[in-house]
PDB file of C-alpha atoms in Angstrom:
ATOM      1  CA  MET A   1      91.099 123.290  38.927  1.00  0.00           C
ATOM      2  CA  ILE A   2      91.944 120.108  37.682  1.00  0.00           C
ATOM      3  CA  ARG A   3      95.365 120.283  39.723  1.00  0.00           C
ATOM      4  CA  LEU A   4      93.398 121.149  42.842  1.00  0.00           C
ATOM      5  CA  ARG A   5      91.232 117.899  42.277  1.00  0.00           C
ATOM      6  CA  ARG A   6      94.316 115.884  42.087  1.00  0.00           C
ATOM      7  CA  ALA A   7      95.617 117.395  45.107  1.00  0.00           C
ATOM      8  CA  ILE A   8      92.738 116.731  47.093  1.00  0.00           C
ATOM      9  CA  CYS A   9      92.436 113.138  45.673  1.00  0.00           C
ATOM     10  CA  LEU A  10      96.137 112.688  46.567  1.00  0.00           C
ATOM     11  CA  ILE A  11      95.528 113.920  50.262  1.00  0.00           C
ATOM     12  CA  PHE A  12      92.336 111.597  50.389  1.00  0.00           C
ATOM     13  CA  VAL A  13      94.723 108.671  49.360  1.00  0.00           C
ATOM     14  CA  LEU A  14      97.294 109.348  51.812  1.00  0.00           C
ATOM     15  CA  ALA A  15      94.859 109.811  54.610  1.00  0.00           C
ATOM     16  CA  CYS A  16      93.295 106.377  53.999  1.00  0.00           C
ATOM     17  CA  ALA A  17      96.882 104.916  53.754  1.00  0.00           C
ATOM     18  CA  VAL A  18      97.848 106.348  56.995  1.00  0.00           C
ATOM     19  CA  PHE A  19      94.334 105.049  58.440  1.00  0.00           C
ATOM     20  CA  VAL A  20      94.872 101.565  57.150  1.00  0.00           C
ATOM     21  CA  VAL A  21      98.744 101.543  58.732  1.00  0.00           C
ATOM     22  CA  PHE A  22      97.344 102.817  62.082  1.00  0.00           C
ATOM     23  CA  PHE A  23      94.363 100.267  61.919  1.00  0.00           C
ATOM     24  CA  ILE A  24      96.869  97.393  61.199  1.00  0.00           C
ATOM     25  CA  LYS A  25      99.446  98.451  63.946  1.00  0.00           C
ATOM     26  CA  VAL A  26      96.442  98.578  66.501  1.00  0.00           C
ATOM     27  CA  LYS A  27      95.473  95.267  65.549  1.00  0.00           C
ATOM     28  CA  MET A  28      98.392  93.515  64.830  1.00  0.00           C
ATOM     29  CA  VAL A  29     101.160  94.955  67.106  1.00  0.00           C
ATOM     30  CA  GLU A  30      99.554  96.442  70.200  1.00  0.00           C
ATOM     31  CA  ASP A  31      98.177  94.182  72.950  1.00  0.00           C
ATOM     32  CA  HIS A  32      94.786  94.400  73.886  1.00  0.00           C
ATOM     33  CA  VAL A  33      94.249  90.844  75.396  1.00  0.00           C
ATOM     34  CA  PRO A  34      94.585  90.953  79.289  1.00  0.00           C
ATOM     35  CA  PRO A  35      96.307  88.218  80.999  1.00  0.00           C
ATOM     36  CA  VAL A  36      94.479  85.488  82.548  1.00  0.00           C
ATOM     37  CA  ILE A  37      94.743  84.096  86.112  1.00  0.00           C
ATOM     38  CA  THR A  38      93.633  80.786  87.177  1.00  0.00           C
ATOM     39  CA  CYS A  39      93.814  78.927  90.308  1.00  0.00           C
ATOM     40  CA  SER A  40      93.704  75.049  91.173  1.00  0.00           C
ATOM     41  CA  GLU A  41      91.035  75.327  93.780  1.00  0.00           C
ATOM     42  CA  ASP A  42      87.944  77.528  93.638  1.00  0.00           C
ATOM     43  CA  GLU A  43      87.736  77.450  97.327  1.00  0.00           C
ATOM     44  CA  LEU A  44      90.893  77.703  99.696  1.00  0.00           C
ATOM     45  CA  VAL A  45      90.602  76.374 103.115  1.00  0.00           C
ATOM     46  CA  LEU A  46      93.201  77.771 105.663  1.00  0.00           C
ATOM     47  CA  SER A  47      94.375  77.709 109.208  1.00  0.00           C
ATOM     48  CA  VAL A  48      94.649  81.084 110.767  1.00  0.00           C
ATOM     49  CA  ASN A  49      98.078  80.164 111.765  1.00  0.00           C
ATOM     50  CA  ASP A  50      99.240  79.675 108.184  1.00  0.00           C
ATOM     51  CA  ASP A  51     101.528  82.270 106.706  1.00  0.00           C
ATOM     52  CA  GLN A  52      98.612  84.139 105.229  1.00  0.00           C
ATOM     53  CA  GLU A  53     100.551  85.742 102.129  1.00  0.00           C
ATOM     54  CA  GLU A  54     102.117  82.648 101.280  1.00  0.00           C
ATOM     55  CA  ALA A  55      98.815  80.728 101.697  1.00  0.00           C
ATOM     56  CA  LEU A  56      96.531  82.856  99.788  1.00  0.00           C
ATOM     57  CA  MET A  57      99.029  82.472  96.674  1.00  0.00           C
ATOM     58  CA  LYS A  58      98.581  78.660  96.729  1.00  0.00           C
ATOM     59  CA  GLY A  59      97.449  77.171  93.359  1.00  0.00           C
ATOM     60  CA  ILE A  60      97.500  80.638  91.376  1.00  0.00           C
ATOM     61  CA  LYS A  61      98.981  80.973  88.188  1.00  0.00           C
ATOM     62  CA  ALA A  62      98.831  83.726  85.361  1.00  0.00           C
ATOM     63  CA  THR A  63      99.372  83.662  81.685  1.00  0.00           C
ATOM     64  CA  ASP A  64      99.657  86.146  79.137  1.00  0.00           C
ATOM     65  CA  ASN A  65      99.307  85.730  75.238  1.00  0.00           C
ATOM     66  CA  ARG A  66     102.194  87.538  74.390  1.00  0.00           C
ATOM     67  CA  ASP A  67     104.368  87.949  77.910  1.00  0.00           C
ATOM     68  CA  GLY A  68     103.680  84.155  78.769  1.00  0.00           C
ATOM     69  CA  ASP A  69     104.245  83.118  82.247  1.00  0.00           C
ATOM     70  CA  LEU A  70     103.127  85.916  84.546  1.00  0.00           C
ATOM     71  CA  THR A  71     102.588  83.870  87.905  1.00  0.00           C
ATOM     72  CA  LYS A  72     105.364  85.679  90.051  1.00  0.00           C
ATOM     73  CA  GLU A  73     103.784  89.158  88.895  1.00  0.00           C
ATOM     74  CA  VAL A  74     100.212  88.000  90.714  1.00  0.00           C
ATOM     75  CA  ARG A  75      99.324  90.362  93.528  1.00  0.00           C
ATOM     76  CA  ILE A  76      96.489  90.110  96.311  1.00  0.00           C
ATOM     77  CA  SER A  77      94.156  93.255  95.186  1.00  0.00           C
ATOM     78  CA  SER A  78      91.813  92.731  98.406  1.00  0.00           C
ATOM     79  CA  ILE A  79      90.546  90.603 100.940  1.00  0.00           C
ATOM     80  CA  SER A  80      86.765  90.981 101.978  1.00  0.00           C
ATOM     81  CA  HIS A  81      85.304  90.936 105.289  1.00  0.00           C
ATOM     82  CA  PHE A  82      83.539  87.931 106.278  1.00  0.00           C
ATOM     83  CA  ILE A  83      80.609  87.386 103.915  1.00  0.00           C
ATOM     84  CA  SER A  84      79.395  83.951 105.557  1.00  0.00           C
ATOM     85  CA  GLY A  85      80.542  82.576 108.571  1.00  0.00           C
ATOM     86  CA  ASN A  86      84.232  82.093 108.410  1.00  0.00           C
ATOM     87  CA  GLU A  87      84.450  82.744 104.387  1.00  0.00           C
ATOM     88  CA  ARG A  88      85.985  85.739 102.815  1.00  0.00           C
ATOM     89  CA  THR A  89      86.586  86.558  99.018  1.00  0.00           C
ATOM     90  CA  VAL A  90      90.058  87.353  98.146  1.00  0.00           C
ATOM     91  CA  THR A  91      90.546  89.396  94.749  1.00  0.00           C
ATOM     92  CA  TYR A  92      93.810  88.750  92.827  1.00  0.00           C
ATOM     93  CA  VAL A  93      95.298  91.138  90.028  1.00  0.00           C
ATOM     94  CA  VAL A  94      97.955  90.793  87.474  1.00  0.00           C
ATOM     95  CA  PHE A  95      99.624  93.159  84.689  1.00  0.00           C
ATOM     96  CA  ASP A  96     101.226  92.555  81.408  1.00  0.00           C
ATOM     97  CA  LYS A  97     103.816  94.677  79.687  1.00  0.00           C
ATOM     98  CA  SER A  98     100.749  96.407  78.099  1.00  0.00           C
ATOM     99  CA  ASN A  99      99.418  97.205  81.246  1.00  0.00           C
ATOM    100  CA  GLN A 100      96.311  95.087  80.483  1.00  0.00           C
ATOM    101  CA  MET A 101      94.944  93.941  83.818  1.00  0.00           C
ATOM    102  CA  GLY A 102      93.556  90.428  84.411  1.00  0.00           C
ATOM    103  CA  THR A 103      91.689  89.692  87.918  1.00  0.00           C
ATOM    104  CA  LEU A 104      90.398  86.421  89.788  1.00  0.00           C
ATOM    105  CA  LYS A 105      88.151  86.255  92.680  1.00  0.00           C
ATOM    106  CA  ARG A 106      88.027  83.101  95.036  1.00  0.00           C
ATOM    107  CA  THR A 107      86.624  82.233  98.257  1.00  0.00           C
ATOM    108  CA  VAL A 108      88.960  81.356 101.460  1.00  0.00           C
ATOM    109  CA  LYS A 109      87.295  79.820 104.462  1.00  0.00           C
ATOM    110  CA  TYR A 110      89.210  79.556 107.574  1.00  0.00           C
ATOM    111  CA  SER A 111      89.230  75.950 109.493  1.00  0.00           C
ATOM    112  CA  ASP A 112      90.043  77.081 113.004  1.00  0.00           C
ATOM    113  CA  TYR A 113      88.847  80.683 112.978  1.00  0.00           C
ATOM    114  CA  THR A 114      87.184  82.198 116.176  1.00  0.00           C
ATOM    115  CA  PRO A 115      85.811  85.598 116.470  1.00  0.00           C
ATOM    116  CA  PRO A 116      87.496  88.426 118.394  1.00  0.00           C
ATOM    117  CA  ARG A 117      87.237  88.228 122.323  1.00  0.00           C
ATOM    118  CA  ILE A 118      86.810  91.002 124.914  1.00  0.00           C
ATOM    119  CA  LYS A 119      88.005  89.943 128.455  1.00  0.00           C
ATOM    120  CA  MET A 120      87.529  91.759 131.785  1.00  0.00           C
ATOM    121  CA  LEU A 121      91.044  91.856 133.740  1.00  0.00           C
ATOM    122  CA  HIS A 122      89.223  92.306 137.083  1.00  0.00           C
ATOM    123  CA  ALA A 123      85.824  92.504 138.648  1.00  0.00           C
ATOM    124  CA  PRO A 124      83.486  95.154 137.206  1.00  0.00           C
ATOM    125  CA  ARG A 125      83.219  97.221 140.099  1.00  0.00           C
ATOM    126  CA  CYS A 126      84.547 100.581 141.412  1.00  0.00           C
ATOM    127  CA  SER A 127      84.112 102.905 144.506  1.00  0.00           C
ATOM    128  CA  ALA A 128      81.853 106.010 144.401  1.00  0.00           C
ATOM    129  CA  ALA A 129      85.098 108.038 145.236  1.00  0.00           C
ATOM    130  CA  GLU A 130      87.126 106.344 142.698  1.00  0.00           C
ATOM    131  CA  ALA A 131      84.713 106.545 139.575  1.00  0.00           C
ATOM    132  CA  ALA A 132      85.354 109.958 138.570  1.00  0.00           C
ATOM    133  CA  ASN A 133      89.383 109.108 138.084  1.00  0.00           C
ATOM    134  CA  THR A 134      88.632 105.625 136.745  1.00  0.00           C
ATOM    135  CA  ASP A 135      89.506 104.658 133.119  1.00  0.00           C
ATOM    136  CA  PHE A 136      86.860 102.044 132.799  1.00  0.00           C
ATOM    137  CA  VAL A 137      88.348 100.874 129.403  1.00  0.00           C
ATOM    138  CA  SER A 138      91.244  99.480 131.498  1.00  0.00           C
ATOM    139  CA  TYR A 139      89.253  96.928 132.859  1.00  0.00           C
ATOM    140  CA  LEU A 140      89.104  95.181 129.402  1.00  0.00           C
ATOM    141  CA  SER A 141      91.479  93.524 127.117  1.00  0.00           C
ATOM    142  CA  ALA A 142      90.980  92.050 123.534  1.00  0.00           C
ATOM    143  CA  THR A 143      92.584  89.462 121.357  1.00  0.00           C
ATOM    144  CA  ASP A 144      91.919  87.945 117.918  1.00  0.00           C
ATOM    145  CA  CYS A 145      93.194  84.988 115.919  1.00  0.00           C
ATOM    146  CA  LEU A 146      94.095  87.051 112.992  1.00  0.00           C
ATOM    147  CA  ASP A 147      95.168  90.464 114.476  1.00  0.00           C
ATOM    148  CA  GLY A 148      96.363  89.290 117.921  1.00  0.00           C
ATOM    149  CA  ASP A 149      96.145  92.003 120.502  1.00  0.00           C
ATOM    150  CA  LEU A 150      93.198  94.281 119.991  1.00  0.00           C
ATOM    151  CA  THR A 151      93.087  95.874 123.231  1.00  0.00           C
ATOM    152  CA  SER A 152      93.938  99.535 122.199  1.00  0.00           C
ATOM    153  CA  GLN A 153      90.915  99.330 119.836  1.00  0.00           C
ATOM    154  CA  VAL A 154      88.243  98.625 122.279  1.00  0.00           C
ATOM    155  CA  LYS A 155      85.673 101.248 122.508  1.00  0.00           C
ATOM    156  CA  LEU A 156      83.317 101.621 125.445  1.00  0.00           C
ATOM    157  CA  SER A 157      79.977 103.279 125.424  1.00  0.00           C
ATOM    158  CA  MET A 158      78.443 104.391 128.587  1.00  0.00           C
ATOM    159  CA  ASN A 159      76.349 106.980 130.140  1.00  0.00           C
ATOM    160  CA  ASP A 160      78.121 110.195 131.376  1.00  0.00           C
ATOM    161  CA  SER A 161      76.675 109.941 134.616  1.00  0.00           C
ATOM    162  CA  LEU A 162      79.248 106.915 135.435  1.00  0.00           C
ATOM    163  CA  TYR A 163      81.762 109.618 135.929  1.00  0.00           C
ATOM    164  CA  ASN A 164      80.197 111.113 138.905  1.00  0.00           C
ATOM    165  CA  PRO A 165      77.861 108.387 139.936  1.00  0.00           C
ATOM    166  CA  GLN A 166      75.636 107.367 142.832  1.00  0.00           C
ATOM    167  CA  PRO A 167      76.246 103.692 144.167  1.00  0.00           C
ATOM    168  CA  GLY A 168      74.393 101.359 141.863  1.00  0.00           C
ATOM    169  CA  ASP A 169      74.743  99.293 138.792  1.00  0.00           C
ATOM    170  CA  TYR A 170      75.411 101.349 135.473  1.00  0.00           C
ATOM    171  CA  PRO A 171      75.169  99.729 131.864  1.00  0.00           C
ATOM    172  CA  VAL A 172      77.937  99.933 129.294  1.00  0.00           C
ATOM    173  CA  THR A 173      78.920  97.997 126.051  1.00  0.00           C
ATOM    174  CA  ALA A 174      82.332  97.089 125.065  1.00  0.00           C
ATOM    175  CA  GLN A 175      82.997  96.711 121.108  1.00  0.00           C
ATOM    176  CA  VAL A 176      86.274  95.784 118.989  1.00  0.00           C
ATOM    177  CA  SER A 177      86.189  94.575 115.771  1.00  0.00           C
ATOM    178  CA  ASN A 178      89.127  92.845 113.809  1.00  0.00           C
ATOM    179  CA  SER A 179      90.505  93.520 110.263  1.00  0.00           C
ATOM    180  CA  ALA A 180      87.731  91.031 108.772  1.00  0.00           C
ATOM    181  CA  GLY A 181      85.103  93.071 109.872  1.00  0.00           C
ATOM    182  CA  ASP A 182      84.070  90.531 112.707  1.00  0.00           C
ATOM    183  CA  VAL A 183      82.591  92.556 115.406  1.00  0.00           C
ATOM    184  CA  CYS A 184      82.620  91.345 119.454  1.00  0.00           C
ATOM    185  CA  SER A 185      80.017  93.567 121.399  1.00  0.00           C
ATOM    186  CA  VAL A 186      79.434  92.855 125.224  1.00  0.00           C
ATOM    187  CA  SER A 187      77.033  94.658 127.131  1.00  0.00           C
ATOM    188  CA  PHE A 188      77.837  94.438 131.108  1.00  0.00           C
ATOM    189  CA  GLU A 189      77.260  96.586 134.123  1.00  0.00           C
ATOM    190  CA  ILE A 190      79.858  98.414 136.297  1.00  0.00           C
ATOM    191  CA  THR A 191      78.943  98.427 139.770  1.00  0.00           C
ATOM    192  CA  ILE A 192      79.591 101.707 141.943  1.00  0.00           C
ATOM    193  CA  THR A 193      79.765 100.612 145.464  1.00  0.00           C
ATOM    194  CA  ASP A 194      79.203 102.842 148.410  1.00  0.00           C
ATOM    195  CA  ASN A 195      82.340 104.386 150.062  1.00  0.00           C
ATOM    196  CA  GLU A 196      81.541 103.108 153.437  1.00  0.00           C
ATOM    197  CA  ASP A 197      81.996  99.695 154.698  1.00  0.00           C
ATOM    198  CA  GLU A 198      83.873  98.549 151.710  1.00  0.00           C
ATOM    199  CA  SER A 199      87.066  97.627 153.184  1.00  0.00           C
ATOM    200  CA  ILE A 200      85.181  94.969 155.581  1.00  0.00           C
ATOM    201  CA  LYS A 201      83.439  93.131 152.588  1.00  0.00           C
ATOM    202  CA  GLN A 202      84.630  90.027 151.228  1.00  0.00           C
ATOM    203  CA  TYR A 203      83.975  89.711 147.446  1.00  0.00           C
ATOM    204  CA  PRO A 204      83.979  86.440 145.524  1.00  0.00           C
ATOM    205  CA  ALA A 205      87.265  86.600 143.151  1.00  0.00           C
ATOM    206  CA  LEU A 206      86.827  84.775 139.962  1.00  0.00           C
ATOM    207  CA  SER A 207      89.337  83.898 136.899  1.00  0.00           C
ATOM    208  CA  GLU A 208      86.928  85.218 134.413  1.00  0.00           C
ATOM    209  CA  TYR A 209      84.551  88.183 134.432  1.00  0.00           C
ATOM    210  CA  ILE A 210      83.104  87.550 131.175  1.00  0.00           C
ATOM    211  CA  VAL A 211      82.795  84.033 129.782  1.00  0.00           C
ATOM    212  CA  TYR A 212      81.531  82.906 126.403  1.00  0.00           C
ATOM    213  CA  THR A 213      79.726  79.534 125.458  1.00  0.00           C
ATOM    214  CA  THR A 214      77.040  78.701 122.989  1.00  0.00           C
ATOM    215  CA  VAL A 215      73.767  77.802 122.685  1.00  0.00           C
ATOM    216  CA  GLY A 216      72.791  74.611 124.591  1.00  0.00           C
ATOM    217  CA  ASN A 217      76.319  74.327 126.504  1.00  0.00           C
ATOM    218  CA  MET A 218      75.835  75.296 130.224  1.00  0.00           C
ATOM    219  CA  ILE A 219      78.959  76.451 132.414  1.00  0.00           C
ATOM    220  CA  ASP A 220      79.775  75.851 135.698  1.00  0.00           C
ATOM    221  CA  PRO A 221      79.714  79.050 137.527  1.00  0.00           C
ATOM    222  CA  MET A 222      81.894  77.969 140.595  1.00  0.00           C
ATOM    223  CA  GLY A 223      84.271  76.279 138.728  1.00  0.00           C
ATOM    224  CA  TYR A 224      85.427  80.108 138.142  1.00  0.00           C
ATOM    225  CA  VAL A 225      85.648  81.146 141.578  1.00  0.00           C
ATOM    226  CA  VAL A 226      89.192  81.265 142.785  1.00  0.00           C
ATOM    227  CA  GLY A 227      89.014  83.126 146.200  1.00  0.00           C
ATOM    228  CA  LEU A 228      87.979  85.958 148.185  1.00  0.00           C
ATOM    229  CA  GLU A 229      89.044  89.671 147.453  1.00  0.00           C
ATOM    230  CA  GLN A 230      89.469  92.179 150.341  1.00  0.00           C
ATOM    231  CA  ASN A 231      90.888  95.654 149.699  1.00  0.00           C
ATOM    232  CA  GLY A 232      92.214  94.812 146.506  1.00  0.00           C
ATOM    233  CA  GLN A 233      93.862  91.545 147.742  1.00  0.00           C
ATOM    234  CA  ILE A 234      93.002  88.159 146.787  1.00  0.00           C
ATOM    235  CA  THR A 235      93.196  85.294 149.103  1.00  0.00           C
ATOM    236  CA  GLU A 236      92.945  81.773 147.304  1.00  0.00           C
ATOM    237  CA  CYS A 237      90.419  79.511 148.637  1.00  0.00           C
ATOM    238  CA  ASN A 238      89.414  76.878 145.848  1.00  0.00           C
ATOM    239  CA  GLU A 239      90.181  73.992 148.173  1.00  0.00           C
ATOM    240  CA  ASP A 240      88.464  75.418 150.974  1.00  0.00           C
ATOM    241  CA  ALA A 241      85.123  73.529 151.120  1.00  0.00           C
ATOM    242  CA  GLY A 242      83.708  75.777 154.139  1.00  0.00           C
ATOM    243  CA  VAL A 243      84.309  79.130 151.937  1.00  0.00           C
ATOM    244  CA  MET A 244      83.405  77.678 148.751  1.00  0.00           C
ATOM    245  CA  GLY A 245      80.148  76.105 150.265  1.00  0.00           C
ATOM    246  CA  ALA A 246      79.167  79.749 151.542  1.00  0.00           C
ATOM    247  CA  ILE A 247      79.386  81.280 147.969  1.00  0.00           C
ATOM    248  CA  SER A 248      75.769  81.251 146.715  1.00  0.00           C
ATOM    249  CA  VAL A 249      75.153  81.695 143.102  1.00  0.00           C
ATOM    250  CA  ASN A 250      72.092  83.472 141.104  1.00  0.00           C
ATOM    251  CA  SER A 251      72.334  82.948 137.831  1.00  0.00           C
ATOM    252  CA  GLU A 252      69.623  84.576 135.123  1.00  0.00           C
ATOM    253  CA  VAL A 253      71.527  82.785 131.783  1.00  0.00           C
ATOM    254  CA  ASN A 254      69.078  81.382 129.358  1.00  0.00           C
ATOM    255  CA  TYR A 255      71.302  79.090 127.530  1.00  0.00           C
ATOM    256  CA  GLU A 256      68.980  78.487 124.523  1.00  0.00           C
ATOM    257  CA  VAL A 257      68.798  82.306 123.392  1.00  0.00           C
ATOM    258  CA  PRO A 258      71.737  84.043 122.427  1.00  0.00           C
ATOM    259  CA  GLY A 259      72.449  86.916 124.483  1.00  0.00           C
ATOM    260  CA  VAL A 260      74.577  88.416 127.562  1.00  0.00           C
ATOM    261  CA  TYR A 261      73.213  87.427 130.947  1.00  0.00           C
ATOM    262  CA  PRO A 262      74.482  88.349 134.355  1.00  0.00           C
ATOM    263  CA  VAL A 263      75.665  85.571 137.164  1.00  0.00           C
ATOM    264  CA  GLU A 264      75.952  86.898 140.516  1.00  0.00           C
ATOM    265  CA  PHE A 265      78.138  85.493 143.367  1.00  0.00           C
ATOM    266  CA  SER A 266      77.485  86.375 147.085  1.00  0.00           C
ATOM    267  CA  TYR A 267      79.439  85.838 150.019  1.00  0.00           C
ATOM    268  CA  THR A 268      78.814  86.836 153.588  1.00  0.00           C
ATOM    269  CA  GLY A 269      81.787  86.384 155.965  1.00  0.00           C
ATOM    270  CA  ASP A 270      81.554  86.357 159.699  1.00  0.00           C
ATOM    271  CA  GLY A 271      80.253  89.460 161.109  1.00  0.00           C
ATOM    272  CA  THR A 272      80.665  91.196 157.778  1.00  0.00           C
ATOM    273  CA  LEU A 273      78.066  92.777 155.086  1.00  0.00           C
ATOM    274  CA  THR A 274      77.041  90.562 151.846  1.00  0.00           C
ATOM    275  CA  ALA A 275      79.259  91.126 149.155  1.00  0.00           C
ATOM    276  CA  VAL A 276      78.142  90.382 145.311  1.00  0.00           C
ATOM    277  CA  THR A 277      80.750  89.988 142.110  1.00  0.00           C
ATOM    278  CA  LYS A 278      79.168  89.650 139.048  1.00  0.00           C
ATOM    279  CA  MET A 279      79.953  87.738 135.808  1.00  0.00           C
ATOM    280  CA  PHE A 280      78.691  88.215 132.441  1.00  0.00           C
ATOM    281  CA  VAL A 281      77.898  85.283 130.140  1.00  0.00           C
ATOM    282  CA  VAL A 282      77.957  85.536 126.551  1.00  0.00           C
ATOM    283  CA  VAL A 283      75.616  83.026 124.873  1.00  0.00           C
ATOM    284  CA  GLU A 284      76.497  82.845 121.210  1.00  0.00           C
ATOM    285  CA  GLY A 285      74.613  81.161 118.323  1.00  0.00           C
ATOM    286  CA  ASN A 286      76.067  77.859 116.907  1.00  0.00           C
ATOM    287  CA  GLU A 287      77.738  77.885 113.518  1.00  0.00           C
ATOM    288  CA  ASP A 288      74.055  76.920 111.934  1.00  0.00           C
ATOM    289  CA  GLY A 289      72.935  80.304 112.986  1.00  0.00           C
ATOM    290  CA  LYS A 290      70.694  78.694 116.005  1.00  0.00           C
TER     291      LYS A 290
END
């Protein structure tokens, strides 16, 4: 019995010794302190033309209590969508040799950012005979200052009746977004024309069919007229005062309220029917949200 008690006491003492050794190792040997990332500026101002990866690392440093300088090991973990105007949040991460992780967030602001833009390549018009075989997305293009060409990502929302329509105006909405989560959405109309008499009409031709402006800034619609279009051929007449004077403009744009508004250009040639071309003006709010 005495030997059993001594054996139990010995086992207990050994267990305590093992625990103490393990505890000392955990506290004294293993690293539980994560590295620290610092930056010289809490808010970083960039240009969209900067080398983004290099510019985002500006002023970033990292140190660890055991591994020392880890600046070269810092990586960009994520970049948020825009959270306010042209501001995003960048998250940085770094690991030390013990796989302890350090993180840092800071705000990045673009000094010259502009939202993505959808443009219309030609007049939003199609004959009833061609409508069923027309890819209306091909009427559009899109560009972005961050991502470049976004044309392949443009989505068009429209009523199915547009593929087998009667002459008239059909509402559609085009939308595209960039990698920063900024969305450009433009609602406009596709005009389906009657097959008869189209060959003799002379439509005002424009340099732009979707135009962007901001609240309070009026555009000159006639400044976008470049000539007359007949049977798909454009005859330039921007210096022909007679023709230019015969084109009338009917604008419904409210420059005080953000939205998308139509502008109609009408022209009646000698002995021909009146032809109408539509432009759509996107009035955007100013940076202060007004």
